[in-house]
Every structure is written in C-alpha cells, then in structure tokens.
Coordinates of C-alpha atoms and ligand atoms in Angstrom, one line a residue:
X49 CA 25.4 6.5 8.7
X50 CA 23.6 3.3 7.7
X51 CA 25.2 0.7 10.3
X52 CA 24.1 -2.3 8.5
X53 CA 22.3 -2.7 4.8
X54 CA 18.8 -4.3 4.2
X55 CA 20.6 -7.1 2.9
X56 CA 22.1 -7.5 7.3
X57 CA 19.2 -7.5 8.5
X58 CA 17.9 -10.1 6.0
X59 CA 20.4 -12.7 6.7
X60 CA 20.2 -12.0 10.8
X61 CA 16.2 -11.9 10.2
X62 CA 16.5 -14.7 7.9
X63 CA 18.6 -17.1 10.8
X64 CA 16.6 -16.1 13.6
X65 CA 14.4 -18.3 11.2
X66 CA 16.9 -21.2 12.0
X67 CA 17.2 -20.7 15.2
X68 CA 13.2 -20.3 15.8
X69 CA 13.3 -23.7 13.6
X70 CA 15.5 -25.8 15.7
X71 CA 14.0 -24.5 18.8
X72 CA 10.3 -25.8 17.8
X73 CA 11.9 -29.4 16.7
X74 CA 14.0 -29.6 20.0
X75 CA 10.7 -28.5 22.0
X76 CA 8.0 -30.6 19.7
X77 CA 10.1 -33.5 18.1
X78 CA 8.0 -34.9 15.1
X79 CA 7.3 -31.4 14.3
X80 CA 8.4 -31.1 9.8
X81 CA 10.0 -28.3 8.8
X82 CA 9.3 -26.3 5.6
X83 CA 10.6 -23.2 5.0
X84 CA 11.1 -20.2 7.1
X85 CA 12.5 -17.3 4.7
X86 CA 13.1 -13.7 5.8
X87 CA 10.1 -10.8 5.1
X88 CA 9.4 -7.6 4.6
X89 CA 9.5 -6.5 8.4
X90 CA 10.7 -10.4 9.8
X91 CA 10.6 -13.8 8.9
X92 CA 8.8 -16.8 9.4
X93 CA 9.0 -20.6 9.5
X94 CA 6.0 -22.9 8.9
X95 CA 6.4 -26.7 10.5
X96 CA 3.8 -29.4 10.4
X97 CA 3.7 -29.7 13.8
X98 CA 2.5 -33.4 15.9
X99 CA 0.6 -31.2 18.4
X100 CA -1.4 -28.1 18.0
X101 CA 0.4 -24.6 19.4
X102 CA -1.2 -21.2 20.3
X103 CA 0.2 -18.0 20.9
X104 CA 0.3 -18.6 24.1
X105 CA 3.2 -21.2 23.5
X106 CA 4.9 -18.5 22.5
X107 CA 7.4 -17.5 25.3
X108 CA 7.9 -21.3 25.6
X109 CA 9.4 -21.1 22.3
X110 CA 11.3 -17.6 22.1
X111 CA 12.5 -19.4 26.0
X112 CA 14.3 -22.0 23.7
X113 CA 15.3 -20.2 21.1
X114 CA 16.9 -17.6 24.1
X115 CA 19.2 -20.9 25.0
X116 CA 20.4 -21.9 21.2
X117 CA 21.7 -18.3 21.2
X118 CA 23.2 -18.5 24.7
X119 CA 24.7 -21.6 23.8
X120 CA 26.7 -19.6 21.0
X121 CA 26.4 -22.3 18.2
X122 CA 28.5 -21.7 14.9
X123 CA 26.9 -21.7 11.3
X124 CA 28.2 -24.3 9.5
X125 CA 27.5 -24.3 6.4
X126 CA 28.6 -27.2 3.8
X127 CA 28.1 -28.3 -0.1
X128 CA 27.1 -31.6 -0.6
X129 CA 26.2 -34.1 -3.5
X130 CA 22.3 -33.7 -4.1
X131 CA 22.0 -37.6 -3.7
X132 CA 23.5 -37.2 0.1
X133 CA 20.8 -34.8 1.2
X134 CA 18.0 -36.7 -0.9
X135 CA 19.3 -39.2 2.1
X136 CA 19.8 -36.9 5.1
X137 CA 16.5 -35.2 4.8
X138 CA 14.9 -38.8 3.9
X139 CA 16.3 -40.0 7.3
X140 CA 14.7 -37.3 9.4
X141 CA 11.5 -37.3 7.5
X142 CA 11.3 -34.7 6.0
X143 CA 9.1 -34.5 3.4
X144 CA 8.6 -31.1 2.4
X145 CA 12.3 -30.6 2.0
X146 CA 12.8 -33.3 0.1
X147 CA 10.0 -32.2 -1.9
X148 CA 12.3 -28.9 -2.6
X149 CA 15.6 -30.6 -3.0
X150 CA 13.6 -32.9 -5.7
X151 CA 13.0 -29.9 -7.8
X152 CA 16.7 -27.9 -7.6
X153 CA 17.8 -28.8 -11.0
X154 CA 22.4 -28.7 -9.7
X155 CA 24.2 -31.7 -8.4
X156 CA 25.2 -30.6 -5.3
X157 CA 23.5 -28.8 -2.6
X158 CA 24.1 -26.5 0.5
X159 CA 23.2 -27.2 3.6
X160 CA 23.7 -25.3 7.0
X161 CA 23.8 -26.6 10.8
X162 CA 23.9 -25.3 14.2
X163 CA 24.3 -27.8 17.2
X164 CA 22.3 -30.7 16.1
X165 CA 19.4 -29.0 13.8
X166 CA 20.3 -28.8 9.7
X167 CA 18.3 -27.4 6.6
X168 CA 18.1 -27.6 2.8
X169 CA 19.6 -23.3 2.8
X170 CA 21.5 -21.6 0.3
X171 CA 22.6 -18.4 2.8
X172 CA 23.7 -16.3 3.7
X173 CA 23.6 -16.5 7.6
X174 CA 25.8 -15.2 11.1
X175 CA 28.5 -16.6 12.2
X176 CA 26.4 -18.1 15.0
X177 CA 23.5 -18.1 16.9
X178 CA 24.8 -15.6 19.4
X179 CA 24.7 -13.1 16.8
X180 CA 21.3 -12.9 17.3
X181 CA 20.4 -10.7 20.5
X182 CA 16.7 -8.4 19.8
X183 CA 14.1 -10.3 18.5
X184 CA 10.2 -11.5 19.1
X185 CA 8.0 -13.2 17.8
X186 CA 4.2 -11.9 17.1
X187 CA 1.9 -14.7 16.3
X188 CA 0.8 -18.1 15.0
X189 CA -1.6 -18.3 11.6
X190 CA -1.9 -21.7 9.3
X191 CA -0.5 -21.3 6.4
X192 CA -0.9 -24.0 3.3
X193 CA 2.2 -25.5 2.2
X194 CA 3.9 -23.2 -0.8
X195 CA 0.7 -21.4 -1.2
X196 CA -1.8 -23.9 -2.5
X197 CA -5.3 -24.8 -1.2
X198 CA -4.5 -28.2 -1.7
X199 CA -1.7 -28.8 0.1
X200 CA -1.9 -29.5 4.1
X201 CA -2.6 -26.4 6.5
X202 CA 1.2 -25.4 8.2
X203 CA 1.9 -23.7 11.2
X204 CA 3.3 -20.4 10.1
X205 CA 5.0 -18.0 13.0
X206 CA 6.1 -14.7 12.2
X207 CA 9.2 -13.1 14.5
X208 CA 11.2 -10.3 13.4
X209 CA 14.5 -9.4 14.8
X210 CA 16.6 -6.7 14.5
X211 CA 20.0 -5.7 14.8
X212 CA 19.0 -2.7 17.9
X213 CA 17.0 -2.8 20.6
X214 CA 15.9 0.8 19.9
X215 CA 14.7 -0.6 16.4
X216 CA 13.2 -3.2 17.5
X217 CA 11.0 -1.6 20.1
X218 CA 10.4 0.5 18.3
X219 CA 8.5 -1.7 15.3
X220 CA 7.0 -2.9 18.7
X221 CA 5.4 0.5 19.6
X222 CA 4.6 0.7 15.9
X223 CA 2.7 -2.9 15.5
X224 CA 0.5 -1.5 18.9
X225 CA -0.6 1.8 17.1
X226 CA -1.1 0.0 13.8
X227 CA -4.0 -2.3 15.3
X228 CA -5.5 0.2 17.2
X229 CA -5.3 2.6 14.0
X230 CA -5.9 -0.7 11.7
X231 CA -8.8 1.2 8.7
X232 CA -10.7 -2.0 8.6
X233 CA -11.6 -1.5 12.4
X234 CA -12.0 2.1 11.8
X235 CA -13.7 1.5 9.0
X236 CA -16.6 -0.2 10.6
X237 CA -16.8 1.7 14.2
X238 CA -16.9 5.1 11.5
X239 CA -18.7 3.9 9.3
X240 CA -16.5 4.5 6.2
X241 CA -16.9 0.9 4.4
X242 CA -18.5 -2.8 3.8
X243 CA -17.0 -5.4 1.9
X244 CA -19.8 -7.5 2.1
X245 CA -17.6 -11.3 1.3
X246 CA -20.7 -13.3 1.4
X247 CA -23.6 -11.7 -0.6
X248 CA -21.0 -9.8 -3.0
X249 CA -17.8 -11.1 -3.9
X250 CA -14.2 -10.5 -1.9
X251 CA -11.6 -8.0 -2.1
X252 CA -15.1 -6.2 -3.8
X253 CA -15.7 -2.7 -1.8
X254 CA -18.4 -0.1 -1.4
X255 CA -17.4 3.0 -0.5
X256 CA -20.9 3.8 3.2
X257 CA -21.6 7.6 2.9
X258 CA -19.1 9.0 5.3
X259 CA -16.7 7.1 3.4
X260 CA -18.0 8.0 0.2
X261 CA -18.0 12.0 0.6
X262 CA -14.3 12.0 2.0
X263 CA -13.1 10.2 -1.4
X264 CA -15.0 13.1 -3.3
X265 CA -13.9 15.4 -1.4
X266 CA -10.5 13.6 -2.6
X267 CA -11.5 13.0 -5.8
X268 CA -12.9 16.8 -6.3
X269 CA -9.4 18.4 -4.9
X270 CA -7.9 15.8 -7.9
X271 CA -10.0 16.8 -11.0
X272 CA -9.3 20.4 -10.4
X273 CA -5.9 20.0 -9.7
X274 CA -5.0 18.2 -12.7
X275 CA -7.1 20.7 -15.2
X276 CA -5.5 23.5 -13.6
X277 CA -1.5 21.5 -14.5
X278 CA -2.0 20.8 -17.8
X279 CA -4.2 17.1 -17.9
X280 CA -7.0 16.7 -19.5
X281 CA -9.8 14.6 -18.3
X282 CA -11.4 11.4 -19.8
X283 CA -13.3 8.0 -19.1
X284 CA -13.0 4.5 -20.9
X285 CA -14.7 1.9 -20.7
X286 CA -14.0 -1.1 -18.2
X287 CA -14.6 -4.4 -20.5
X288 CA -12.4 -4.5 -23.5
X289 CA -11.7 -7.4 -26.3
X290 CA -9.4 -9.5 -25.6
X291 CA -7.4 -8.8 -28.7
X292 CA -6.5 -5.5 -26.5
X293 CA -4.7 -6.6 -24.5
X294 CA -2.6 -9.2 -26.8
X295 CA -2.2 -6.8 -28.4
X296 CA -1.1 -4.4 -25.3
X297 CA 1.1 -7.3 -23.8
X298 CA -1.3 -8.3 -20.2
X299 CA -2.6 -10.9 -21.7
X300 CA 1.6 -12.4 -22.3
X301 CA 2.8 -10.6 -18.7
X302 CA 0.5 -10.3 -16.7
X303 CA -2.1 -12.9 -17.5
X304 CA -2.0 -14.2 -13.9
X305 CA -3.2 -10.5 -12.4
X306 CA -6.9 -10.6 -14.9
X307 CA -10.0 -11.9 -14.5
X308 CA -11.1 -14.8 -17.0
X309 CA -12.4 -13.3 -20.4
X310 CA -16.4 -13.4 -20.5
X311 CA -17.9 -14.4 -23.9
X312 CA -20.2 -11.3 -26.0
X313 CA -21.5 -12.4 -29.4
X314 CA -19.2 -14.6 -30.4
X315 CA -16.0 -12.1 -29.0
X316 CA -14.1 -12.7 -25.7
X317 CA -14.1 -9.5 -23.8
X318 CA -11.4 -9.0 -20.7
X319 CA -12.5 -6.8 -17.6
X320 CA -9.8 -3.7 -17.9
X321 CA -6.8 -4.1 -15.5
X322 CA -5.2 -1.6 -16.0
X323 CA -6.4 2.2 -18.3
X324 CA -3.4 2.3 -20.2
X325 CA -4.5 1.6 -23.6
X326 CA -7.5 2.9 -23.7
X327 CA -5.9 6.0 -23.3
X328 CA -3.8 5.2 -26.2
X329 CA -7.2 4.9 -28.1
X330 CA -7.5 8.0 -27.8
X331 CA -4.5 10.1 -28.2
X332 CA -4.7 7.7 -31.8
X333 CA -7.3 8.6 -32.5
X334 CA -6.1 12.1 -33.9
X335 CA -2.8 12.5 -35.6
X336 CA -0.6 14.5 -33.8
X337 CA 2.5 16.7 -34.5
X338 CA 5.0 17.3 -32.7
X339 CA 4.2 21.2 -31.3
X340 CA 0.3 19.3 -29.4
X341 CA 2.9 16.9 -26.9
X342 CA 4.0 16.5 -24.2
X343 CA -0.6 15.3 -24.4
X344 CA -1.5 14.2 -20.6
X345 CA -4.9 12.4 -20.1
X346 CA -5.9 11.9 -16.8
X347 CA -8.5 9.5 -15.8
X348 CA -9.7 7.8 -12.2
X349 CA -10.0 4.9 -13.7
X350 CA -10.9 1.2 -11.9
X351 CA -9.7 -1.0 -12.9
X352 CA -10.1 -5.1 -11.6
X353 CA -7.1 -8.1 -10.6
X354 CA -7.5 -11.1 -9.5
X355 CA -5.8 -11.6 -6.7
X356 CA -6.0 -14.7 -4.7
X357 CA -8.5 -14.7 -1.6
X358 CA -5.4 -15.5 0.0
X359 CA -4.0 -12.2 -0.2
X360 CA -7.1 -9.5 0.1
X361 CA -6.6 -7.3 3.4
X362 CA -8.7 -4.5 4.1
X363 CA -8.4 -1.8 1.8
X364 CA -4.9 -1.9 1.3
X365 CA -5.5 -5.7 -0.7
X366 CA -8.5 -5.5 -3.2
X367 CA -9.4 -7.0 -6.7
X368 CA -11.2 -3.5 -7.2
X369 CA -10.2 -0.2 -7.1
X370 CA -9.0 3.1 -8.8
X371 CA -6.6 4.9 -9.5
X372 CA -5.6 8.2 -10.4
X373 CA -4.5 7.3 -13.0
X374 CA -2.6 9.6 -16.0
X375 CA -0.2 9.1 -19.2
X376 CA 2.0 11.8 -20.5
X377 CA 2.9 11.1 -24.3
X378 CA 5.8 13.2 -25.3
X379 CA 8.9 13.6 -27.3
X380 CA 12.3 11.5 -25.9
X381 CA 13.6 15.1 -25.5
X382 CA 10.5 16.8 -23.3
X383 CA 11.1 13.3 -20.9
X384 CA 13.1 15.0 -18.6
X385 CA 10.6 18.6 -17.7
X386 CA 7.6 16.8 -17.5
X387 CA 9.5 14.3 -15.2
X388 CA 10.7 17.5 -13.1
X389 CA 7.2 18.8 -13.3
X390 CA 5.7 15.5 -12.0
X391 CA 7.7 15.6 -8.6
X392 CA 6.8 18.9 -8.1
X393 CA 3.0 17.9 -8.8
X394 CA 3.5 14.5 -6.6
X395 CA 5.0 16.2 -3.8
X396 CA 2.2 19.5 -3.7
X397 CA -0.8 16.8 -3.7
X398 CA 0.7 14.8 -1.2
X399 CA 1.3 17.3 0.7
X400 CA -2.1 18.5 0.7
X401 CA -3.1 15.0 2.5
X402 CA 0.1 15.7 5.3
X403 CA 2.2 13.4 4.2
X404 CA 5.8 15.2 4.8
X405 CA 8.2 12.3 4.7
X406 CA 8.9 10.3 1.7
X407 CA 11.8 7.7 0.5
X408 CA 12.7 7.6 -3.0
X409 CA 13.4 5.1 -5.9
X410 CA 14.6 5.0 -8.7
X411 CA 14.7 1.5 -10.7
X412 CA 17.0 0.7 -13.2
X413 CA 17.8 -1.6 -16.3
X414 CA 16.2 -4.7 -15.5
X415 CA 18.4 -7.6 -17.4
X416 CA 15.6 -8.3 -19.9
X417 CA 14.8 -5.8 -21.0
X418 CA 13.2 -4.0 -25.0
X419 CA 14.1 -0.7 -26.5
X420 CA 17.2 0.9 -27.8
X421 CA 19.6 1.6 -25.0
X422 CA 20.2 4.7 -25.9
X423 CA 16.5 5.4 -24.5
X424 CA 17.6 4.1 -21.5
X425 CA 20.5 6.1 -20.9
X426 CA 18.3 8.7 -22.4
X427 CA 15.5 8.2 -19.6
X428 CA 17.4 7.0 -17.4
X429 CA 19.6 10.2 -16.9
X430 CA 15.8 12.1 -17.3
X431 CA 14.4 10.8 -13.9
X432 CA 18.1 10.8 -12.2
X433 CA 18.4 14.8 -13.2
X434 CA 15.2 15.8 -12.5
X435 CA 15.4 14.2 -8.7
X436 CA 18.8 15.2 -8.8
X437 CA 17.2 19.1 -9.4
X438 CA 14.6 18.8 -7.2
X439 CA 17.0 18.0 -4.8
X440 CA 15.1 15.3 -3.4
X441 CA 17.0 11.9 -1.7
X442 CA 17.1 8.8 -3.0
X443 CA 17.8 5.5 -3.8
X444 CA 18.9 3.2 -6.7
X445 CA 17.4 0.1 -7.2
X446 CA 19.6 -1.3 -10.2
X447 CA 18.0 -3.7 -12.5
X448 CA 14.5 -3.3 -10.8
X449 CA 13.1 -1.6 -13.7
X450 CA 9.9 -3.1 -15.7
X451 CA 11.1 -4.6 -18.7
X452 CA 9.7 -1.9 -20.7
X453 CA 11.8 1.5 -18.9
X454 CA 13.2 3.0 -15.9
X455 CA 10.6 3.5 -12.8
X456 CA 10.9 6.0 -9.6
X457 CA 8.7 4.9 -6.4
X458 CA 8.2 6.3 -4.1
X459 CA 7.0 5.7 0.0
X460 CA 4.7 7.9 2.1
X461 CA 5.8 7.5 5.4
X462 CA 2.9 7.7 8.3
X463 CA 2.5 9.0 11.5
X464 CA 3.6 5.9 13.5
X465 CA 6.6 5.4 10.6
X466 CA 5.4 3.0 8.5
X467 CA 6.3 3.4 5.3
X468 CA 3.4 2.6 2.1
X469 CA 3.9 2.5 -1.5
X470 CA 2.1 5.2 -3.0
X471 CA 3.8 6.6 -5.6
X472 CA 4.8 6.2 -9.0
X473 CA 6.8 7.4 -12.6
X474 CA 7.8 4.7 -15.6
X475 CA 8.6 5.7 -18.4
X476 CA 7.3 3.4 -21.0
X477 CA 9.2 2.7 -24.7
X478 CA 6.9 -0.5 -25.0
X479 CA 3.4 0.2 -25.5
X480 CA 4.7 3.3 -28.0
X481 CA 6.1 0.4 -29.8
X482 CA 3.2 -1.6 -29.9
X483 CA 0.3 0.3 -30.6
X484 CA 2.4 2.7 -33.6
X485 CA 1.8 6.0 -31.1
X486 CA 3.9 8.2 -33.6
X487 CA 3.9 12.4 -33.8
X488 CA 4.9 13.8 -36.5
X489 CA 8.4 15.0 -35.6
X490 CA 9.8 18.9 -37.5
X491 CA 11.4 16.9 -40.0
X492 CA 8.5 15.0 -41.3
X493 CA 9.1 11.9 -40.0
X494 CA 6.9 9.7 -37.7
X495 CA 8.3 8.9 -34.5
X496 CA 7.2 7.1 -31.5
X497 CA 6.2 8.7 -27.8
X498 CA 7.6 8.0 -25.0
X499 CA 5.1 6.9 -22.6
X500 CA 4.8 7.7 -19.0
X501 CA 2.9 6.2 -16.8
X502 CA 2.0 8.0 -13.2
X503 CA 0.1 7.7 -10.2
X504 CA 0.0 9.7 -7.1
X505 CA -2.2 8.2 -4.8
X506 CA -2.0 4.8 -6.5
X507 CA -5.4 3.2 -5.5
X508 CA -7.5 5.3 -3.5
X509 CA -9.0 2.2 -2.3
X510 CA -5.7 2.4 -0.8
X511 CA -4.4 5.6 -0.3
X512 CA -8.2 6.1 1.6
X513 CA -6.7 3.5 4.2
X514 CA -3.6 4.7 5.1
X515 CA -5.3 8.2 6.0
X516 CA -7.4 6.3 8.2
X517 CA -4.4 4.7 9.6
X518 CA -2.1 7.8 9.4
X519 CA -4.8 10.0 10.7
X520 CA -6.3 7.2 13.5
X521 CA -10.0 8.0 11.9
X522 CA -9.4 11.7 12.8
X523 CA -9.6 13.2 9.9
X524 CA -7.8 16.6 9.0
X525 CA -11.4 19.7 8.8
X526 CA -11.5 19.8 5.4
X527 CA -12.1 16.2 4.5
X528 CA -13.7 15.3 7.8
X529 CA -17.8 13.5 6.1
X530 CA -19.1 15.6 9.7
X531 CA -17.3 18.8 10.5
X532 CA -19.4 20.0 13.1
X533 CA -22.1 18.1 15.3
X534 CA -25.2 20.5 17.1
X535 CA -25.5 19.3 20.3
X536 CA -29.4 20.6 21.9
X537 CA -29.1 20.1 25.3
X538 CA -32.8 18.7 25.4
X539 CA -35.3 19.5 22.5
X540 CA -36.4 22.9 24.2
X541 CA -33.4 23.8 21.8
X542 CA -34.1 22.8 18.8
X543 CA -35.6 25.7 17.0
X544 CA -31.9 27.1 17.4
X545 CA -30.2 24.7 16.9
X546 CA -32.0 24.6 13.3
X547 CA -31.3 28.4 12.4
X548 CA -27.4 27.6 13.8
X549 CA -27.4 24.1 11.9
X550 CA -29.1 26.4 8.7
X551 CA -26.3 29.1 8.9
X552 CA -23.8 26.8 9.1
X553 CA -25.2 24.2 5.6
X554 CA -25.3 27.6 4.2
X555 CA -22.0 28.3 3.9
X556 CA -21.4 25.0 3.0
X557 CA -19.8 22.6 5.8
X558 CA -20.9 19.3 6.6
X559 CA -23.1 19.5 10.1
X560 CA -25.6 17.5 11.5
X561 CA -28.2 17.5 14.3
X562 CA -28.2 15.2 17.3
X563 CA -31.9 15.3 18.2
X564 CA -32.0 11.8 19.7
X565 CA -32.9 13.2 23.2
X566 CA -30.9 11.4 24.8
X567 CA -28.5 13.1 27.4
X568 CA -26.0 15.4 26.4
X569 CA -23.1 13.4 28.2
X570 CA -24.5 10.8 26.0
X571 CA -24.4 12.6 22.8
X572 CA -21.5 14.1 23.4
X573 CA -19.9 10.8 23.8
X574 CA -21.2 9.9 20.5
X575 CA -20.4 12.0 18.7
X576 CA -16.5 11.5 20.1
X577 CA -16.4 8.0 19.0
X578 CA -17.2 10.0 15.6
X579 CA -14.5 11.7 16.0
X580 CA -15.9 15.2 14.1
X581 CA -14.0 18.1 14.7
X582 CA -16.3 20.7 16.1
X583 CA -19.4 20.2 18.1
X584 CA -21.4 23.2 19.3
X585 CA -23.3 22.7 22.7
X586 CA -26.8 25.1 22.4
X587 CA -28.5 25.6 26.1
X588 CA -30.8 28.0 27.9
X589 CA -27.8 30.6 27.6
X590 CA -26.8 30.1 24.5
X591 CA -30.3 31.0 23.5
X592 CA -31.1 34.2 24.9
X593 CA -27.1 35.8 24.2
X594 CA -28.1 34.1 20.7
X595 CA -24.1 32.3 20.6
X596 CA -23.0 29.4 20.9
X597 CA -20.6 27.0 22.4
X598 CA -17.7 25.0 20.9
X599 CA -15.6 22.1 21.8
X600 CA -12.6 20.9 19.8
X601 CA -12.4 17.3 19.1
X602 CA -9.7 16.4 21.6
X603 CA -10.3 19.0 24.1
X604 CA -12.9 19.5 27.2
X605 CA -12.8 23.0 27.2
X606 CA -15.8 25.0 26.1
X607 CA -15.0 28.3 24.2
X608 CA -18.5 31.0 23.0
X609 CA -18.7 32.2 19.9
X610 CA -20.7 34.4 17.8
X611 CA -21.9 32.3 15.2
X612 CA -20.7 34.5 12.4
X613 CA -17.1 34.3 14.1
X614 CA -17.0 30.9 14.2
X615 CA -18.2 30.8 10.7
X616 CA -14.9 32.7 10.0
X617 CA -12.7 30.9 12.1
X618 CA -14.2 27.4 10.0
X619 CA -13.5 29.2 7.2
X620 CA -10.3 30.1 7.8
X621 CA -9.5 26.8 9.1
X622 CA -9.7 25.7 4.7
X623 CA -7.3 27.8 3.7
Ligands
ZN58 ZN1 18.8 -20.8 6.2
ZN59 ZN1 0.0 3.3 -17.3

C-alpha cells in the first residue's frame, strides 16, 4: 500500500526547500534567494550569500530548520497583483526573484509565506512547517544562476526529505554505499576506463584493456543473442548529410543535442545523434512485401550528443556512447506480438547481467502528437496487452509519450535499491511517414510500416557504470577481466606456475601470473584489490603433488584441487 504518492513527496521536499531558505536567511542576513525546487531524490535551494559557507555549516543550518519546524508555522498562500509582488521583492532587494517576476506574463502571481519568510511560488505546500519531520542537508556546490556560465555563481544547498524515518535512513545508507561504489573511483582503481578531459575532450570515453575486455564480452553476448532471435546485424556510418537530419526531423526537434555541422566540399555533414535514419535507409534500399515483415536491424551504434559540460558525469552522462540499438519494421497487426517478444528479450538480457527487479512505465499519447488516433489506440493497447500478458506490473504515465508514439521505459533496481533507466521500447508512426517507409500489403497497396525503436541496455557506457556500481567492482565470473591469477610463493615455482597458466589459457579462461617476485602476502593483497575471483597459489607442496591451492575472492580459506578438477569447476560456473 502506498501511503503517499510522488506528488505528495514533491510537495514535502519543495516545502523543505522553503524551510531551508528561511533558515539560511535568518542565519545569514542579506542573503538573496535564487530558486528552490524539489528534485528526483530531494530538493535544493540556490542562494547568493554574503559569506562563504562550507559543508561544515550544514548542521547549524539543520538546527535552525528544526527550530522553524518546531514552531509549526502555517504555509500561507496569497494571490497578489504582479506589480505588488514586484514592489515587495524590490523592498527585499531580491534581484533574482525580480528577474523571474518580469518573465511571468500573468497579472496575478502567488506567494507563499511562513513566519516572516516570503517566496514567489506556485505551490503547493504542506500545511505547516511542523509536517516536515525527516530531512537531511547533504551537500553544497556552486551553481550558476539559471545554469548560465555568464551569470553569477550562487551557492546551492542540497537536501532530502521523506515521510518516514525508515525511508530517510535507507536513502542515507544508499548514499554512503553509492560513494564506495562510485564507478569513477572504481574505474580508476580497477583500470577500467579513462576520460582525458584535458588532452582529448570532455565526455569522451576510453576503454582501457580491462574495461574493453568486459565490453567485448557484453558485445559478443548481444550479437549472438540478437542473431539467434531474428535480428540482422548492420553497421552504419557516423556522419551524414544535414539534409538527412532535416528529413528525420532531428534538426527541428533535437538540434540542441547535436554537434554543429562540418563542411565537406560545400555540403554540411553532422555527426549522428541517433541510428534510426541509417536503419531506415537500409530498409528502404529494397522493396518489401508484407511477407517479409517484421524486419529487425540490430546495431551496436555509436552516437554523439552535445551535453553541456556541467551535466557530464563519469560514464553516466557522456558525449559519445554506443547503444545496443535496434529498429523493428512491422505492420500494425504485428505490433503486439513484437512487443511481447521484446518484453521476453528484455527480461532474458537483464537477468543475464544479474538484474531481476524492474520498474516499468507506459507513457501514453501527449497533447501534441502526430499520427492518426486509431493508430495510437492500437499501439497503446498493444503495449498494455503485452505487459499484462507477461504479468508485468507497470504504471501508466498519461501524456508522457513521445509526440510520435507511445513507449515503455524500464528501470532496473541495483544491489542497493537504486533505480536506473535502462531499456526503452518506442512505437513510432512518424519516421515511416517522414521517410516514406512502406511495405506492399496483401491487397497490392503500399502502406506505411510501423517502426519500433528499442534499446535493451541503453548506452553501453552507462550500463557498464551501473554494472560497476551494482557489483561494487566484483564482477560475476563470466565478466571478470581477469578470472584467475596465479601466485607462485617464490620464483622457484615459476616453471610449474607457467604450466598451470598455459593449461588454464588453453581452456579459454582469462588468467595472469604474478611474477613480480614480491612476497606472497603482497601478491595476495594486490590481487584482492583488483577483485580477481580466483587466486591459485603455488608452492613446494603443490608442485610436488602436482596440485594447486585455490582461494576465492571474499574468502580466506584455501582449497586444494587437481588442476583438472579446478578447470571443471570453473567451466560449471559459466554454464
Ligand atoms: Zn514553494
Ligand atoms: Zn531509433
């Protein structure tokens, strides 16, 4: 049972932002207010402060907030003339609020007041400050007013709030864990990836050998999987004439995420932000009869999107990434069956990587849409029916579909309970019309196909980051960059160690040998820090008896094996 919906939580958090602001104004007179919205996991408020504060000041601000909460002030809403509001904020010298006010077209605006704090705000709010019980201030950062580097830098205070102590504690635990699991930190420690911001550019990812081998394993798995499931693999170029992006509509709807065009012999070319138009061209290179449909193209397609440097974040948000992208060209009647198949596919693939809990959303027709209503209905019903037939729980997000069709979004839950947007399945009536993508039907008529865009893992870079954080760097055996490391107790056992190494390599395991000549203890510590699943220790006794001692990651025990036994054990792990 849900006691509170997300809207209530938003109201609570935004109210917490007001309380935070009133505390800051009391503590630091002369503070000017920016904005203070609720965000995904909490809230923030931006301030132009007369003094510099640090995270050490947060407890003091929390204390002041508690006082305001204990007084249980009412949140009072007032509708006033804009001119009056301008007067009020002028008196208070709230220059940022005045800037916002000047952009409001309406003649009436609403303000919210508690105690002697006053804010320009649409609301809604909780009834009184005493309703905020479980909150925490989390961090401080700089933020340009309205996100623009040309504007003054304000101080942003982040916090979070929940309805129960349990939810708050749980979230704080998650934050602690998340810090330890941060893929940027682990990526360095485990030599997985690099971003050479200075030398190469921001948001552009280098996969180091250990990360690259994991990516190769993921890619091999995906290609095999798609070939076995009725997809054809394609490759498409990375730049295309700007006229293509005009036809596709990207230049009108998506240009702010695209890199500027480059000039090639007087023609404008643009680096691709999406793979879809490429797949359309491949489909259109031949005439297709209804008998051939559905046609499914799969590509590990690398795309480039312009993201502001301020939002770039490790592998989670980058400027170049590879999608496990596919486009299905089908008839309207085939949509439901295809969606059913896709749901199976999504679950098999995500399970393979260890994700078993999902959060599914179905987004339906928005106010502004293209395509005929009956097609929308058909597609929405197909998505609903498929989800229900699969017995998958989902929420409907009314009106949140893309203008060209409804979609299913799937988030995966990681080991510490965080949700990550991962798979999307989108039905599209638009692109087929823009590009005249048709099939010849039974009646000899040429009809528009329906396109389904889908990505299962989404971006390989982002999914890899989620994997790293989910497993805290301890990858499952099949994904580990080094599965076994051989540790000779001393150089005397190098020869036997080499033999073991070769035998394991022959059996296709990823093995290395620590011949650094350091002490065993040091070698073990180093291997553990690399989170290698199996350590094979070789000394006098092992060499004499033609055996090996094995220590598994996370355990301090060693077990003695015949090499063949050990190989069989590893093989069984892969099945
Ligand atoms: Zn407000
Ligand atoms: Zn697409």
